[in-house]
PDB file of C-alpha atoms in Angstrom:
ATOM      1  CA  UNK L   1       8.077 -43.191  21.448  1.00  0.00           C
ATOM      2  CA  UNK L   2       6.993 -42.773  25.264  1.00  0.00           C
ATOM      3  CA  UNK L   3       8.428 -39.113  24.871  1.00  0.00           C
ATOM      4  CA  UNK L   4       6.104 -38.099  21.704  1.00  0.00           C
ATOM      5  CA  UNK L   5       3.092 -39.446  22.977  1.00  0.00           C
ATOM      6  CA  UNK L   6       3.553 -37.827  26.522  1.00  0.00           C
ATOM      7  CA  UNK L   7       4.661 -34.166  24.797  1.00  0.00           C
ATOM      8  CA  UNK L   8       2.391 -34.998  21.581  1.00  0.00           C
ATOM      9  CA  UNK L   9      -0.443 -32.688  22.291  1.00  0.00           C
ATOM     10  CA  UNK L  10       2.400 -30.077  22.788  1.00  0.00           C
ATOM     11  CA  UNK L  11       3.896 -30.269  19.450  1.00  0.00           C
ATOM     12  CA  UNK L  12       0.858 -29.700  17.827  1.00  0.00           C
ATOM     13  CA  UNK L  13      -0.343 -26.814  19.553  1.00  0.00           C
ATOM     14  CA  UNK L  14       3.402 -25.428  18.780  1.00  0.00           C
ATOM     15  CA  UNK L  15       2.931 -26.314  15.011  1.00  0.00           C
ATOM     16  CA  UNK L  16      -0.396 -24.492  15.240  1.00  0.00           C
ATOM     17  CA  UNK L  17       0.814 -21.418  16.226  1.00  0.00           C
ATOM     18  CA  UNK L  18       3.921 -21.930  14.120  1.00  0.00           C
ATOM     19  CA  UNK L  19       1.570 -22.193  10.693  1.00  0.00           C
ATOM     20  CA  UNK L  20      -1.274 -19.256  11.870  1.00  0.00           C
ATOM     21  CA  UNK L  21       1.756 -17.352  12.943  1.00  0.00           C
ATOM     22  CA  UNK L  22       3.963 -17.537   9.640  1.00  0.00           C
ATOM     23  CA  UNK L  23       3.773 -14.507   7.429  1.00  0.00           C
ATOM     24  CA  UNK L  24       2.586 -16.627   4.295  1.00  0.00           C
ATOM     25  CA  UNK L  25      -0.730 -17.525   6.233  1.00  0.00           C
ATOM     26  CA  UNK L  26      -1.544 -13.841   7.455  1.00  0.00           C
ATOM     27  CA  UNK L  27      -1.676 -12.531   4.031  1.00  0.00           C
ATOM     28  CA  UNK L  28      -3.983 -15.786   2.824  1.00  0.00           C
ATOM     29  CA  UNK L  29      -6.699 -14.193   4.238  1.00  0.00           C
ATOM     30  CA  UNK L  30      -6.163 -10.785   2.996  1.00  0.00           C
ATOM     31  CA  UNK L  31      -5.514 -12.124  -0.528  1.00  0.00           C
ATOM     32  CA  UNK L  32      -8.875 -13.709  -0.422  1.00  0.00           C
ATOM     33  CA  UNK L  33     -10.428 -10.492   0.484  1.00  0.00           C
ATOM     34  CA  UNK L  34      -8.936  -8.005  -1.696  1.00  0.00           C
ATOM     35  CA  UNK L  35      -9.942 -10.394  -4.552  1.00  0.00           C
ATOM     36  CA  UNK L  36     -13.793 -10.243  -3.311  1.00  0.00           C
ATOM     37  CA  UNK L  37     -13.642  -6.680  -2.991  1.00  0.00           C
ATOM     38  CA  UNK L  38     -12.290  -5.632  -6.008  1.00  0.00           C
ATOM     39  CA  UNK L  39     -10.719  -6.511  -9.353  1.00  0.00           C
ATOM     40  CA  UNK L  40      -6.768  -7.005  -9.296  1.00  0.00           C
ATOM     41  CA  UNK L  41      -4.671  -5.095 -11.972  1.00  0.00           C
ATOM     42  CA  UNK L  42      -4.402  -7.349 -15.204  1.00  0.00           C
ATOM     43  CA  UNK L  43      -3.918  -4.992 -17.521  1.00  0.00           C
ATOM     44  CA  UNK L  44      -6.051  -2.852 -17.586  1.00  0.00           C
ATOM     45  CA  UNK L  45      -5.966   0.549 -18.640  1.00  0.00           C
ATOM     46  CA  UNK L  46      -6.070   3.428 -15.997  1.00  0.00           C
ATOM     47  CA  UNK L  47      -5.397   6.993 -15.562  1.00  0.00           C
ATOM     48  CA  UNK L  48      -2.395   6.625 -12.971  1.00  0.00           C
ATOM     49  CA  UNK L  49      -0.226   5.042 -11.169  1.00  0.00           C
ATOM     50  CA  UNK L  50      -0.230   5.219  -7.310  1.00  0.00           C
ATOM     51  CA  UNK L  51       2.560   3.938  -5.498  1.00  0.00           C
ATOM     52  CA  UNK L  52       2.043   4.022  -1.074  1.00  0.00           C
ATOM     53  CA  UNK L  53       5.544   4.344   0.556  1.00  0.00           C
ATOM     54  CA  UNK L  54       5.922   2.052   3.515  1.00  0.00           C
ATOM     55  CA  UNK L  55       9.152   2.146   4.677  1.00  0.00           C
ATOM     56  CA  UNK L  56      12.951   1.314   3.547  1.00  0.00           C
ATOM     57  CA  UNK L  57      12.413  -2.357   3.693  1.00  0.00           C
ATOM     58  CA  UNK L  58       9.395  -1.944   1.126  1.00  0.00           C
ATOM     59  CA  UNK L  59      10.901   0.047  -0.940  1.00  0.00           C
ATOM     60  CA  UNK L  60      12.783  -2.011  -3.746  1.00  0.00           C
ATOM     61  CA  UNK L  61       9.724  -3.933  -4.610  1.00  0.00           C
ATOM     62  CA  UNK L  62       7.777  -1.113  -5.075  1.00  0.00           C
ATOM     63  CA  UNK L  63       9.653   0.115  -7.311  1.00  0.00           C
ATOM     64  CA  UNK L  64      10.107  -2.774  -9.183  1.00  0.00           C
ATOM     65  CA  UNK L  65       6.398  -2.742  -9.072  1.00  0.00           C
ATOM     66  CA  UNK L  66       6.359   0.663 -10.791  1.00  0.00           C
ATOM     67  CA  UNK L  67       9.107  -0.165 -13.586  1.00  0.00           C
ATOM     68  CA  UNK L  68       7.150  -2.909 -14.116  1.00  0.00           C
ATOM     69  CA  UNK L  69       3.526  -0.980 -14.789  1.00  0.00           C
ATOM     70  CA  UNK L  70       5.006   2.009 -16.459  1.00  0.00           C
ATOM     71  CA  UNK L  71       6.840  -0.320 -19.416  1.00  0.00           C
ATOM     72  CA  UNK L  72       3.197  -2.058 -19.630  1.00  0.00           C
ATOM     73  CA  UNK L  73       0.976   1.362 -19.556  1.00  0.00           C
ATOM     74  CA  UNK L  74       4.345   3.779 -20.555  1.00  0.00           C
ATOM     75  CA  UNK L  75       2.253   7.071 -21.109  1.00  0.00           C
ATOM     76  CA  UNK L  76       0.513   7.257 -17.210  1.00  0.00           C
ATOM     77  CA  UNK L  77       1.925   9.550 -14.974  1.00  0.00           C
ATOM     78  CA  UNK L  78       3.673   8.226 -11.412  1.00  0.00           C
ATOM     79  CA  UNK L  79       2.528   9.642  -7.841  1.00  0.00           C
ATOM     80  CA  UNK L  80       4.479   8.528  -4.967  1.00  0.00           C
ATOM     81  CA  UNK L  81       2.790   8.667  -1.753  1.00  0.00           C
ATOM     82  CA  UNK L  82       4.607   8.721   1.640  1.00  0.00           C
ATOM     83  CA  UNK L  83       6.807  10.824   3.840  1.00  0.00           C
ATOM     84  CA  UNK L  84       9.889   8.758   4.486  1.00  0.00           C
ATOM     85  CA  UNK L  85       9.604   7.311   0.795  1.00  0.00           C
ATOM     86  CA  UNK L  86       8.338   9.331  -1.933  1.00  0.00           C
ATOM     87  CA  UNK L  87      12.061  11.524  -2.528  1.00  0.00           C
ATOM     88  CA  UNK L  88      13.893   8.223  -2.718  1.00  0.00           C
ATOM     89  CA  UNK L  89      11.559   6.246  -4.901  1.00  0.00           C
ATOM     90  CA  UNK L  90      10.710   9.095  -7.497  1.00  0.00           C
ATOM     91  CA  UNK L  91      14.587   9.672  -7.970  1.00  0.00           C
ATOM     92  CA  UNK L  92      15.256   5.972  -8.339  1.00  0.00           C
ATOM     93  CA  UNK L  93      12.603   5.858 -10.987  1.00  0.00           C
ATOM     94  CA  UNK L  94      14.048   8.873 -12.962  1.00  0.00           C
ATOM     95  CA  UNK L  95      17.651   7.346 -12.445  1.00  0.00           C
ATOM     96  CA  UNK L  96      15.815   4.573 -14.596  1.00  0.00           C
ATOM     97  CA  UNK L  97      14.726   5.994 -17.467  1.00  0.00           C
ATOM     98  CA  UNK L  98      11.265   6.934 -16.544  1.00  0.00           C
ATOM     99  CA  UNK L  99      10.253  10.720 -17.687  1.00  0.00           C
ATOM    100  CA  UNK L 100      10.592  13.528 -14.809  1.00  0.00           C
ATOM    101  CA  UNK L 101       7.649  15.159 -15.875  1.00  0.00           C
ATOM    102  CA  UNK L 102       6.063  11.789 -15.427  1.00  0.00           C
ATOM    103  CA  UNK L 103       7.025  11.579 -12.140  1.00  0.00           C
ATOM    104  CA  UNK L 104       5.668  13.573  -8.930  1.00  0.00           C
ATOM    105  CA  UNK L 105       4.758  13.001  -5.638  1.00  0.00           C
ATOM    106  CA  UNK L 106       4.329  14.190  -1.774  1.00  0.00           C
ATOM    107  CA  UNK L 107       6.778  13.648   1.626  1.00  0.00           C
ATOM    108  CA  UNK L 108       3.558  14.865   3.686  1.00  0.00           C
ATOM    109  CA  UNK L 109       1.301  12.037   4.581  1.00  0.00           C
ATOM    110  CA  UNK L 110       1.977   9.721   7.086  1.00  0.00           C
ATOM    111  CA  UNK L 111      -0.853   7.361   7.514  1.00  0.00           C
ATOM    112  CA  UNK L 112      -3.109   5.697   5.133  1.00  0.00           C
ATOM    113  CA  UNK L 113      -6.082   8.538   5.172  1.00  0.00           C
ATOM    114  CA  UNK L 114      -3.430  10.752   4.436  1.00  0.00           C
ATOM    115  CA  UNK L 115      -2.535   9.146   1.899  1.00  0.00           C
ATOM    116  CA  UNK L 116      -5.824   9.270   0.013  1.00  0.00           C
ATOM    117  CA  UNK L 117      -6.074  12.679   1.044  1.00  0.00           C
ATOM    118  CA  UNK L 118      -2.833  14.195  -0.800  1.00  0.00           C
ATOM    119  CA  UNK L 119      -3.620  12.278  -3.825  1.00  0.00           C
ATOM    120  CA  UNK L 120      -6.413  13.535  -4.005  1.00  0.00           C
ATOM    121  CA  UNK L 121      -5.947  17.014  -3.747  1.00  0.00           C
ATOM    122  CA  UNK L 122      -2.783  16.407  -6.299  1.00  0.00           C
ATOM    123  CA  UNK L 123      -4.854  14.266  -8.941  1.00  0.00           C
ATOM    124  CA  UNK L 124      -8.407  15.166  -8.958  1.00  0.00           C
ATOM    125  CA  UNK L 125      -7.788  18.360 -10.184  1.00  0.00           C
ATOM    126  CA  UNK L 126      -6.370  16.334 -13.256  1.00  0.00           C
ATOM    127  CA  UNK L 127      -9.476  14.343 -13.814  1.00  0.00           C
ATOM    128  CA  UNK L 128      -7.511  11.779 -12.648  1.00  0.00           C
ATOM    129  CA  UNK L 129      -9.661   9.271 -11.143  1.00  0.00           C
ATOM    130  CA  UNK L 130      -8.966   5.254 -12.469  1.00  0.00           C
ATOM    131  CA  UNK L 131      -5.662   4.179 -10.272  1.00  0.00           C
ATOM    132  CA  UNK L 132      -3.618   1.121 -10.433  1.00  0.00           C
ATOM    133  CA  UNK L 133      -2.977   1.452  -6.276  1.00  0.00           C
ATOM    134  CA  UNK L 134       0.712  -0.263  -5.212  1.00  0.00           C
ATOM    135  CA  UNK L 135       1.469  -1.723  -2.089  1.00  0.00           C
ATOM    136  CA  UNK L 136       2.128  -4.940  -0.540  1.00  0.00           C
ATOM    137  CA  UNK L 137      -1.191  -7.189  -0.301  1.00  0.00           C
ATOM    138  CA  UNK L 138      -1.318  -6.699   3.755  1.00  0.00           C
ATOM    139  CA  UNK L 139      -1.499  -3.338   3.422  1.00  0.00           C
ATOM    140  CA  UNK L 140      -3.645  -3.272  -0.001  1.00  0.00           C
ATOM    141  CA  UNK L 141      -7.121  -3.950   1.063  1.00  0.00           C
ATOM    142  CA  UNK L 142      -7.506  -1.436   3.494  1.00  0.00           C
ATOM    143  CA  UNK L 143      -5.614   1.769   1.460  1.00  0.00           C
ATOM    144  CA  UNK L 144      -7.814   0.367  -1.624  1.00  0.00           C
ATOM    145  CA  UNK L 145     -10.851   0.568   0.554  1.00  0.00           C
ATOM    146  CA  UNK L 146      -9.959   3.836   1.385  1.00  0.00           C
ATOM    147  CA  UNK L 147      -8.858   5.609  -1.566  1.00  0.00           C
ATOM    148  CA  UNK L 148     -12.626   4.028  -2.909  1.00  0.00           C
ATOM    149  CA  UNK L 149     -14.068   6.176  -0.280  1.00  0.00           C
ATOM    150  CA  UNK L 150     -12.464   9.233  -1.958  1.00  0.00           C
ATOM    151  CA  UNK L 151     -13.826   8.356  -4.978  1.00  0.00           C
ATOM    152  CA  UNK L 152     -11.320   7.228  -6.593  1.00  0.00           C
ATOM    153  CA  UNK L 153     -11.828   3.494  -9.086  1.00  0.00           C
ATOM    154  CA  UNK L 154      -9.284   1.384  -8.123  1.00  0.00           C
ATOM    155  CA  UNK L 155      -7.113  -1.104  -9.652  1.00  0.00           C
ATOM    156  CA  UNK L 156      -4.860  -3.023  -6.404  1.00  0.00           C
ATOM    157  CA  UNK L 157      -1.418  -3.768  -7.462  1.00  0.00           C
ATOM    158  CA  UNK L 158       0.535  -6.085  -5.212  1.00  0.00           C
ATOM    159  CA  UNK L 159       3.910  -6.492  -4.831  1.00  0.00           C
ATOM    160  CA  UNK L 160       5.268  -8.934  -2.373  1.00  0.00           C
ATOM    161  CA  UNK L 161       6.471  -8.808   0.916  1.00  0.00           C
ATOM    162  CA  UNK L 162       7.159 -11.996   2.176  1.00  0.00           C
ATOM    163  CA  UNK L 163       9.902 -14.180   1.481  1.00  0.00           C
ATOM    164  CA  UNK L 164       8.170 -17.475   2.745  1.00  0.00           C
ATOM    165  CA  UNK L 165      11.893 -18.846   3.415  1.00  0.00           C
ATOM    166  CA  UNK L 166      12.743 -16.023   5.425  1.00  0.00           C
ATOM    167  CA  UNK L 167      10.442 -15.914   8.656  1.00  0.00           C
ATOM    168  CA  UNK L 168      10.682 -13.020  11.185  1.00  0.00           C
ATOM    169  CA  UNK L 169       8.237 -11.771  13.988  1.00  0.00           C
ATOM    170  CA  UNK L 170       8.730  -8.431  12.768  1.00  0.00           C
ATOM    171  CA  UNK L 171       6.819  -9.578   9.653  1.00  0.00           C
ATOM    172  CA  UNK L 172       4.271 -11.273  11.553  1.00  0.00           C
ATOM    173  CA  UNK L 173       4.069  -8.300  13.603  1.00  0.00           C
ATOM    174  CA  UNK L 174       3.255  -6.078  10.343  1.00  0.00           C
ATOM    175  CA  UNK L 175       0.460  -8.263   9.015  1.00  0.00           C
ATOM    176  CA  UNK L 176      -1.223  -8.577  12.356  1.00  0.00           C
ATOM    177  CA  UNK L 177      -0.973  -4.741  12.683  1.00  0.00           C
ATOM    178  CA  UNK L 178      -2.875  -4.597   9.220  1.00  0.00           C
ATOM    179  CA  UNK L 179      -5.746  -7.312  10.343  1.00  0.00           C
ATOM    180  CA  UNK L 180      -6.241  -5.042  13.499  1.00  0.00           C
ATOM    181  CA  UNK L 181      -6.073  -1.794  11.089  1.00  0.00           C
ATOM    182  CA  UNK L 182      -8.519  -2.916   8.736  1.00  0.00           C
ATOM    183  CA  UNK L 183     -10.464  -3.732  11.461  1.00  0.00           C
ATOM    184  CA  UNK L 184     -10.284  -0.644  13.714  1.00  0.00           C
ATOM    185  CA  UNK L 185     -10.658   1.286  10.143  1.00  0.00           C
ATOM    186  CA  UNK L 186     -14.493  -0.456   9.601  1.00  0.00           C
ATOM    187  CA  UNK L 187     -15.570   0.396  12.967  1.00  0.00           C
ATOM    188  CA  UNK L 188     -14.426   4.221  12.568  1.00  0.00           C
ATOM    189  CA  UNK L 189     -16.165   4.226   8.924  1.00  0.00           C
ATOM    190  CA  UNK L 190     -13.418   5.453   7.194  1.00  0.00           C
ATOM    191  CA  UNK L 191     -14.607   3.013   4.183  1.00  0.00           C
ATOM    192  CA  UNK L 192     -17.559   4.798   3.833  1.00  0.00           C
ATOM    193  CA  UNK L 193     -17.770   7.360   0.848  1.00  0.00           C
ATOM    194  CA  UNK L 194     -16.999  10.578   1.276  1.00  0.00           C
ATOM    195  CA  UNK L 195     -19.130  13.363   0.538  1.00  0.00           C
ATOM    196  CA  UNK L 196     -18.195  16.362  -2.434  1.00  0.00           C
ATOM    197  CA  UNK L 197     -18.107  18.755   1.101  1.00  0.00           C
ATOM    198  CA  UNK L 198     -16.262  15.710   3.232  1.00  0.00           C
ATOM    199  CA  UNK L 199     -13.615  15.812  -0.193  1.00  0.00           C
ATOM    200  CA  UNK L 200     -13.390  19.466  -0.043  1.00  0.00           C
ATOM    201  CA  UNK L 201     -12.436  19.790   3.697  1.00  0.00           C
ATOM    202  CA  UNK L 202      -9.353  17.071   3.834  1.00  0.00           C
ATOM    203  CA  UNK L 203      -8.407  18.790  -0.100  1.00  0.00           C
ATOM    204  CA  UNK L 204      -8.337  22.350   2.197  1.00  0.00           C
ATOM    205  CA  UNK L 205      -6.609  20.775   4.819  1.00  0.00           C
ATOM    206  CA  UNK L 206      -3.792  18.978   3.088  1.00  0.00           C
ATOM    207  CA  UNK L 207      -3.204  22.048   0.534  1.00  0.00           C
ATOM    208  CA  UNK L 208      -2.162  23.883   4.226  1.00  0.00           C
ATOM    209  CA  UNK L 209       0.048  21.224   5.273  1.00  0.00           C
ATOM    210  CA  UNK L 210       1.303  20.924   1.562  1.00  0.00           C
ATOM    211  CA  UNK L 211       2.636  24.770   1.295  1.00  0.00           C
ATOM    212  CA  UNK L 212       3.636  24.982   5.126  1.00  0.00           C
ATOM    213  CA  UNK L 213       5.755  22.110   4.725  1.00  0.00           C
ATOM    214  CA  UNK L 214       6.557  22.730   1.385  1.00  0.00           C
ATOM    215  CA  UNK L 215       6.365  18.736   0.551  1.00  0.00           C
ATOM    216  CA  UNK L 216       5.257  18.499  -2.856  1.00  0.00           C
ATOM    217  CA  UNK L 217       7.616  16.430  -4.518  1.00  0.00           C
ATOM    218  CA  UNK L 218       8.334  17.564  -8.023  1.00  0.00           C
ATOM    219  CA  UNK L 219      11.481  16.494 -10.349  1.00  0.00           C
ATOM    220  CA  UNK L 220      13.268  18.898 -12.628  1.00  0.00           C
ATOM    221  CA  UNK L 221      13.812  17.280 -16.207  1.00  0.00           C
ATOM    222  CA  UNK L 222      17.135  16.755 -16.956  1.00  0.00           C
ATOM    223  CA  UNK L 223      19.020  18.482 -20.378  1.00  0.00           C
ATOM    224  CA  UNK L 224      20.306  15.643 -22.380  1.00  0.00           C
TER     225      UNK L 224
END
């Protein structure tokens, strides 16, 4: 009893940081805010959906995500942003049944803006402009603020991230990256709308990148 009491205040300040710490607290906060901000997929219909690559250890719940939403809204198309993930998920999701000609995407971007940038210059010309956005719900309020910003309507999509019985710093590590990101992201404006000339330049700029590096990702139907 003598031993608690003495090393009491100790504990708690350890459980403290233990609970703000923990991957399942981050993302409260960010849950709360993406559900201020906008209005959550339920349903709704929509010209699109996006899916944000974010790695190998994201990948199998995004595309569960995307089976998921394409047997719900089976005639929208499927754009896969993200260099190190939009090969592998498109051919996973024709593997599964989904249409090739459904599915495209680009290996180009690698940040968030860029992101937003190559789908736009892939999509708008489409009139495609009501997205269900996927990604994990750390990640989701700042790419849906910034896909707004290209003026794009946006329907988040979250698909999960954290296991809350498997803990890791490197999780903890992510989400706090994402609070500083969001953060850094206000101060530099990128939120803010962009103008029909502000549009024009990153569409002129990413169609350069697109044809030097020859990253458009389209799939050839297959001949039953």
């Amino acid at each position: 009893m003598k031993f608690l009491q003495k090393h009491l205040f100790s504990f708690l300040v350890l459980l403290l940081l233990l609970v703000i710490l923990s991957p399942l607290w981050i993302e409260v906060p960010m849950m709360l805010l993406l559900r201020f901000l906008f209005t959550e997929y339920a349903g709704e219909s929509a010209d699109a959906i996006v899916i944000l690559g974010r790695g190998l250890q994201h990948r199998s719940t995004r595309i569960e995500g995307a089976f998921y939403l394409w047997d719900e809204q089976p005639d929208l198309d499927i754009f896969v942003s993200g260099m190190n993930d939009a090969v592998e998920i498109t051919t996973v999701l024709a593997d599964g049944g989904i249409p090739a000609a459904q599915i495209q995407g680009e290996r180009c971007s690698q940040s968030t803006i860029e992101n937003a940038e190559f789908t736009s210059l892939l999509l708008s010309p489409k009139g495609i402009q009501k997205i269900i956005l996927v990604s994990d719900r750390a990640h989701l309020v700042r790419a849906s603020l910034v896909f707004q910003s290209y003026g794009f309507e946006v329907l988040p999509y979250a698909v999960p991230t954290v296991d809350p019985q498997d803990f890791s710093y490197e999780k903890v590590l992510v989400n706090l990256r994402e609070d500083l990101g969001l953060v850094y992201a206000g101060l530099r404006q990128q939120f803010q709308p962009k103008s029909a000339t502000d549009i024009q330049a990153a569409q002129q700029k990413s169609s350069l990148i697109l044809e030097d590096w020859n990253c458009q990702v389209v799939l050839t139907p297959t001949m039953n």
